[in-house]
Amino acid sequence: MPKSFEGMRHLALVILAALLAACTSPTQPPTGPETPSPIPITANPSALPIGDTVPTSMVIGGQELVLYFWGRPDRPNLDHAWRDTTTGAIDLQIDGLCSAAAEPDDLPRNFFRVRQCTFTHTPLIEYGAVWAAPARITSRDAGKTTNAHYTRWSNNRDVTIFWLKRQGKPIPQSAPYGDGGWGSTPLPEDRYPLLTAYDAEDRTIATARLRPPATEQKG
């Protein structure tokens, strides 16, 4: 067979392989385990970070979301701050809303507090932590699934911190509780995003709904 024909055949196979790879590539950016370089957070001296802080590279209006734990090492509180990408200054609040989806005691086993941050005319940010070492974490809402970035907590490698950015609507407000009373209760579960942690065999480790806690006042 002429060498020129062999060369053309090889080139055609290379082009075909590239086209197939393009067709099968995921539409989401690569996600998965990361090793962010920690930065100091001293804005609240009474709640200093335990272990490394986690810069997320998720920037809103020039402010990067930074996640960290504080409190007791055996029962840590997951929280966030914002780092000015120009000056490096740390702020605990910026314009927007990061609402707790549920308090830790209300969440299913393994999950810490999970939150959704909403801003005007920008994607949603969701973050949380799970007491496990999953290989994949997702948020599913309105028929669409988004993979999360994640890293192991430096203070306990059995704890995984995760975060993601996606398009969608903010979680709905809770319904008023009772007749003329004070308080609220969440809507049916399928109205809220579903967070799922998977192991290396893609088996479900734990799930949680990103929804606000019920509140109630009696008397």
CSV table of C-alpha atoms in Angstrom, one decimal:
chain,number,residue,atom,x,y,z
A,1,MET,CA,0.0,0.0,0.0
A,2,PRO,CA,1.5,3.4,-0.9
A,3,LYS,CA,3.0,5.4,2.0
A,4,SER,CA,1.0,8.4,1.0
A,5,PHE,CA,-2.3,6.5,1.4
A,6,GLU,CA,-1.2,5.2,4.8
A,7,GLY,CA,-0.5,8.8,5.9
A,8,MET,CA,-3.9,10.0,4.7
A,9,ARG,CA,-5.5,7.0,6.5
A,10,HIS,CA,-3.7,7.8,9.8
A,11,LEU,CA,-4.7,11.5,9.5
A,12,ALA,CA,-8.3,10.6,8.9
A,13,LEU,CA,-8.3,8.4,12.0
A,14,VAL,CA,-6.8,11.2,14.1
A,15,ILE,CA,-9.5,13.6,12.9
A,16,LEU,CA,-12.3,11.1,13.6
A,17,ALA,CA,-11.0,10.5,17.1
A,18,ALA,CA,-10.9,14.2,17.8
A,19,LEU,CA,-14.4,14.7,16.6
A,20,LEU,CA,-15.7,11.8,18.7
A,21,ALA,CA,-13.9,13.3,21.8
A,22,ALA,CA,-15.5,16.6,21.1
A,23,CYS,CA,-19.0,15.1,20.9
A,24,THR,CA,-18.6,13.1,24.1
A,25,SER,CA,-16.9,15.7,26.2
A,26,PRO,CA,-19.0,17.0,29.1
A,27,THR,CA,-20.5,20.4,28.8
A,28,GLN,CA,-19.5,21.3,32.4
A,29,PRO,CA,-15.9,22.5,33.3
A,30,PRO,CA,-13.7,19.9,34.9
A,31,THR,CA,-14.6,19.4,38.6
A,32,GLY,CA,-13.4,17.2,41.3
A,33,PRO,CA,-10.7,17.1,43.9
A,34,GLU,CA,-8.7,20.3,44.3
A,35,THR,CA,-5.9,21.6,46.6
A,36,PRO,CA,-6.5,25.4,47.1
A,37,SER,CA,-3.8,27.4,48.8
A,38,PRO,CA,-5.1,28.6,52.1
A,39,ILE,CA,-5.3,32.3,53.1
A,40,PRO,CA,-5.5,33.8,56.6
A,41,ILE,CA,-8.8,34.9,57.9
A,42,THR,CA,-8.8,37.0,61.1
A,43,ALA,CA,-11.8,39.2,60.6
A,44,ASN,CA,-13.6,37.5,63.5
A,45,PRO,CA,-11.1,36.8,66.3
A,46,SER,CA,-13.8,34.9,68.3
A,47,ALA,CA,-14.3,32.4,65.4
A,48,LEU,CA,-10.9,31.8,63.9
A,49,PRO,CA,-10.6,29.0,61.3
A,50,ILE,CA,-9.7,25.5,62.2
A,51,GLY,CA,-7.4,23.9,59.7
A,52,ASP,CA,-6.8,25.4,56.3
A,53,THR,CA,-9.2,27.9,54.7
A,54,VAL,CA,-10.4,27.0,51.2
A,55,PRO,CA,-10.4,29.7,48.4
A,56,THR,CA,-12.8,28.6,45.8
A,57,SER,CA,-11.9,30.7,42.7
A,58,MET,CA,-15.6,31.6,42.5
A,59,VAL,CA,-15.7,35.4,42.2
A,60,ILE,CA,-18.7,37.7,42.4
A,61,GLY,CA,-18.1,41.4,41.7
A,62,GLY,CA,-14.3,41.1,42.4
A,63,GLN,CA,-14.9,39.1,45.6
A,64,GLU,CA,-13.8,35.5,45.9
A,65,LEU,CA,-15.7,33.0,48.1
A,66,VAL,CA,-13.5,31.5,50.8
A,67,LEU,CA,-14.8,28.6,52.9
A,68,TYR,CA,-13.6,27.6,56.4
A,69,PHE,CA,-14.5,25.8,59.6
A,70,TRP,CA,-14.5,27.3,63.1
A,71,GLY,CA,-15.7,26.1,66.5
A,72,ARG,CA,-15.1,22.7,68.0
A,73,PRO,CA,-13.0,20.3,66.0
A,74,ASP,CA,-15.5,17.4,66.6
A,75,ARG,CA,-18.5,19.6,65.7
A,76,PRO,CA,-17.2,22.3,63.4
A,77,ASN,CA,-19.2,25.1,61.9
A,78,LEU,CA,-18.9,25.6,58.2
A,79,ASP,CA,-18.8,29.3,57.2
A,80,HIS,CA,-17.6,31.7,54.5
A,81,ALA,CA,-15.9,35.0,53.9
A,82,TRP,CA,-15.0,37.0,50.8
A,83,ARG,CA,-11.6,38.0,49.6
A,84,ASP,CA,-11.1,41.1,47.5
A,85,THR,CA,-9.2,39.9,44.4
A,86,THR,CA,-7.5,43.3,44.0
A,87,THR,CA,-6.4,44.1,47.5
A,88,GLY,CA,-6.6,40.8,49.3
A,89,ALA,CA,-8.8,42.3,52.0
A,90,ILE,CA,-11.2,39.9,53.8
A,91,ASP,CA,-14.9,40.8,54.3
A,92,LEU,CA,-17.5,38.6,56.1
A,93,GLN,CA,-20.3,40.1,54.1
A,94,ILE,CA,-20.9,41.4,50.6
A,95,ASP,CA,-24.1,42.4,48.8
A,96,GLY,CA,-26.1,39.3,48.2
A,97,LEU,CA,-27.6,36.5,50.3
A,98,CYS,CA,-26.1,33.2,51.5
A,99,SER,CA,-29.0,31.5,53.3
A,100,ALA,CA,-28.7,28.4,55.3
A,101,ALA,CA,-30.6,25.5,53.7
A,102,ALA,CA,-30.9,23.7,57.0
A,103,GLU,CA,-29.2,23.7,60.4
A,104,PRO,CA,-26.8,20.8,60.9
A,105,ASP,CA,-29.2,18.9,63.3
A,106,ASP,CA,-31.9,19.0,60.6
A,107,LEU,CA,-29.7,17.6,57.8
A,108,PRO,CA,-29.4,13.9,56.9
A,109,ARG,CA,-26.5,11.9,58.3
A,110,ASN,CA,-23.1,12.9,57.0
A,111,PHE,CA,-24.0,16.4,55.8
A,112,PHE,CA,-23.0,19.7,57.5
A,113,ARG,CA,-24.8,22.9,57.0
A,114,VAL,CA,-25.4,23.6,53.3
A,115,ARG,CA,-26.0,27.0,51.7
A,116,GLN,CA,-27.0,28.7,48.6
A,117,CYS,CA,-25.7,32.2,47.7
A,118,THR,CA,-27.9,34.4,45.5
A,119,PHE,CA,-26.9,37.6,43.7
A,120,THR,CA,-28.6,39.9,41.2
A,121,HIS,CA,-28.0,38.8,37.6
A,122,THR,CA,-25.3,36.2,38.4
A,123,PRO,CA,-25.3,32.4,38.8
A,124,LEU,CA,-26.1,30.7,42.0
A,125,ILE,CA,-23.3,29.5,44.3
A,126,GLU,CA,-23.9,26.5,46.5
A,127,TYR,CA,-21.6,25.0,49.1
A,128,GLY,CA,-21.4,22.6,52.0
A,129,ALA,CA,-19.5,19.8,53.6
A,130,VAL,CA,-20.0,16.1,54.1
A,131,TRP,CA,-18.5,13.8,56.7
A,132,ALA,CA,-17.2,11.3,54.1
A,133,ALA,CA,-14.6,11.1,51.3
A,134,PRO,CA,-16.7,11.0,48.2
A,135,ALA,CA,-15.4,10.8,44.6
A,136,ARG,CA,-18.1,13.0,43.2
A,137,ILE,CA,-20.7,15.5,44.6
A,138,THR,CA,-23.6,16.9,42.6
A,139,SER,CA,-26.5,19.4,42.8
A,140,ARG,CA,-29.6,18.5,40.8
A,141,ASP,CA,-32.4,21.0,40.2
A,142,ALA,CA,-35.0,21.4,37.5
A,143,GLY,CA,-33.8,18.4,35.7
A,144,LYS,CA,-30.2,19.6,35.5
A,145,THR,CA,-27.2,18.2,37.3
A,146,THR,CA,-24.1,20.2,38.2
A,147,ASN,CA,-20.9,18.6,39.5
A,148,ALA,CA,-19.1,20.3,42.5
A,149,HIS,CA,-15.5,21.1,43.1
A,150,TYR,CA,-14.3,19.6,46.4
A,151,THR,CA,-11.3,19.2,48.7
A,152,ARG,CA,-10.6,17.3,51.9
A,153,TRP,CA,-10.5,19.3,55.1
A,154,SER,CA,-6.9,19.6,56.3
A,155,ASN,CA,-7.9,19.1,60.0
A,156,ASN,CA,-9.8,15.8,59.2
A,157,ARG,CA,-9.4,14.0,55.9
A,158,ASP,CA,-12.7,12.2,56.4
A,159,VAL,CA,-14.5,15.6,55.9
A,160,THR,CA,-15.0,16.9,52.4
A,161,ILE,CA,-15.8,20.6,51.6
A,162,PHE,CA,-17.6,21.2,48.3
A,163,TRP,CA,-18.7,24.2,46.2
A,164,LEU,CA,-20.3,24.9,42.8
A,165,LYS,CA,-21.7,27.6,40.6
A,166,ARG,CA,-24.7,27.0,38.4
A,167,GLN,CA,-27.6,28.7,36.6
A,168,GLY,CA,-31.1,28.4,38.1
A,169,LYS,CA,-33.7,29.9,40.4
A,170,PRO,CA,-33.0,30.5,44.1
A,171,ILE,CA,-34.7,28.1,46.5
A,172,PRO,CA,-38.3,29.1,47.1
A,173,GLN,CA,-39.5,30.7,50.3
A,174,SER,CA,-41.1,28.6,52.9
A,175,ALA,CA,-44.9,28.5,53.3
A,176,PRO,CA,-46.5,30.4,56.3
A,177,TYR,CA,-47.1,28.1,59.2
A,178,GLY,CA,-50.5,27.7,60.9
A,179,ASP,CA,-53.6,29.8,60.8
A,180,GLY,CA,-52.7,33.4,61.8
A,181,GLY,CA,-49.6,32.0,63.6
A,182,TRP,CA,-46.0,32.9,63.3
A,183,GLY,CA,-43.5,30.7,61.5
A,184,SER,CA,-43.0,28.8,58.3
A,185,THR,CA,-42.5,25.3,56.9
A,186,PRO,CA,-40.6,24.2,53.8
A,187,LEU,CA,-42.5,23.2,50.6
A,188,PRO,CA,-42.5,19.6,49.3
A,189,GLU,CA,-39.0,18.2,48.9
A,190,ASP,CA,-39.0,18.0,45.1
A,191,ARG,CA,-39.2,21.8,45.0
A,192,TYR,CA,-35.6,22.0,46.3
A,193,PRO,CA,-32.2,21.1,44.8
A,194,LEU,CA,-30.9,17.6,45.7
A,195,LEU,CA,-27.3,17.3,46.8
A,196,THR,CA,-25.7,13.9,46.4
A,197,ALA,CA,-22.3,12.5,47.4
A,198,TYR,CA,-21.0,9.4,45.5
A,199,ASP,CA,-18.2,7.0,46.2
A,200,ALA,CA,-15.6,5.8,43.6
A,201,GLU,CA,-18.0,3.2,42.3
A,202,ASP,CA,-20.7,5.9,41.8
A,203,ARG,CA,-22.8,4.6,44.6
A,204,THR,CA,-24.7,7.1,46.7
A,205,ILE,CA,-23.1,7.9,50.1
A,206,ALA,CA,-25.5,10.6,51.3
A,207,THR,CA,-28.2,13.0,50.0
A,208,ALA,CA,-29.6,16.3,51.3
A,209,ARG,CA,-32.2,18.8,50.1
A,210,LEU,CA,-31.1,22.4,49.9
A,211,ARG,CA,-34.0,23.9,51.6
A,212,PRO,CA,-34.6,26.2,54.6
A,213,PRO,CA,-35.4,25.0,58.0
A,214,ALA,CA,-39.0,25.1,59.4
A,215,THR,CA,-39.6,27.7,62.1
A,216,GLU,CA,-42.4,27.7,64.5
A,217,GLN,CA,-43.5,29.7,67.6
A,218,LYS,CA,-46.2,28.4,69.9
A,219,GLY,CA,-48.2,30.2,72.5
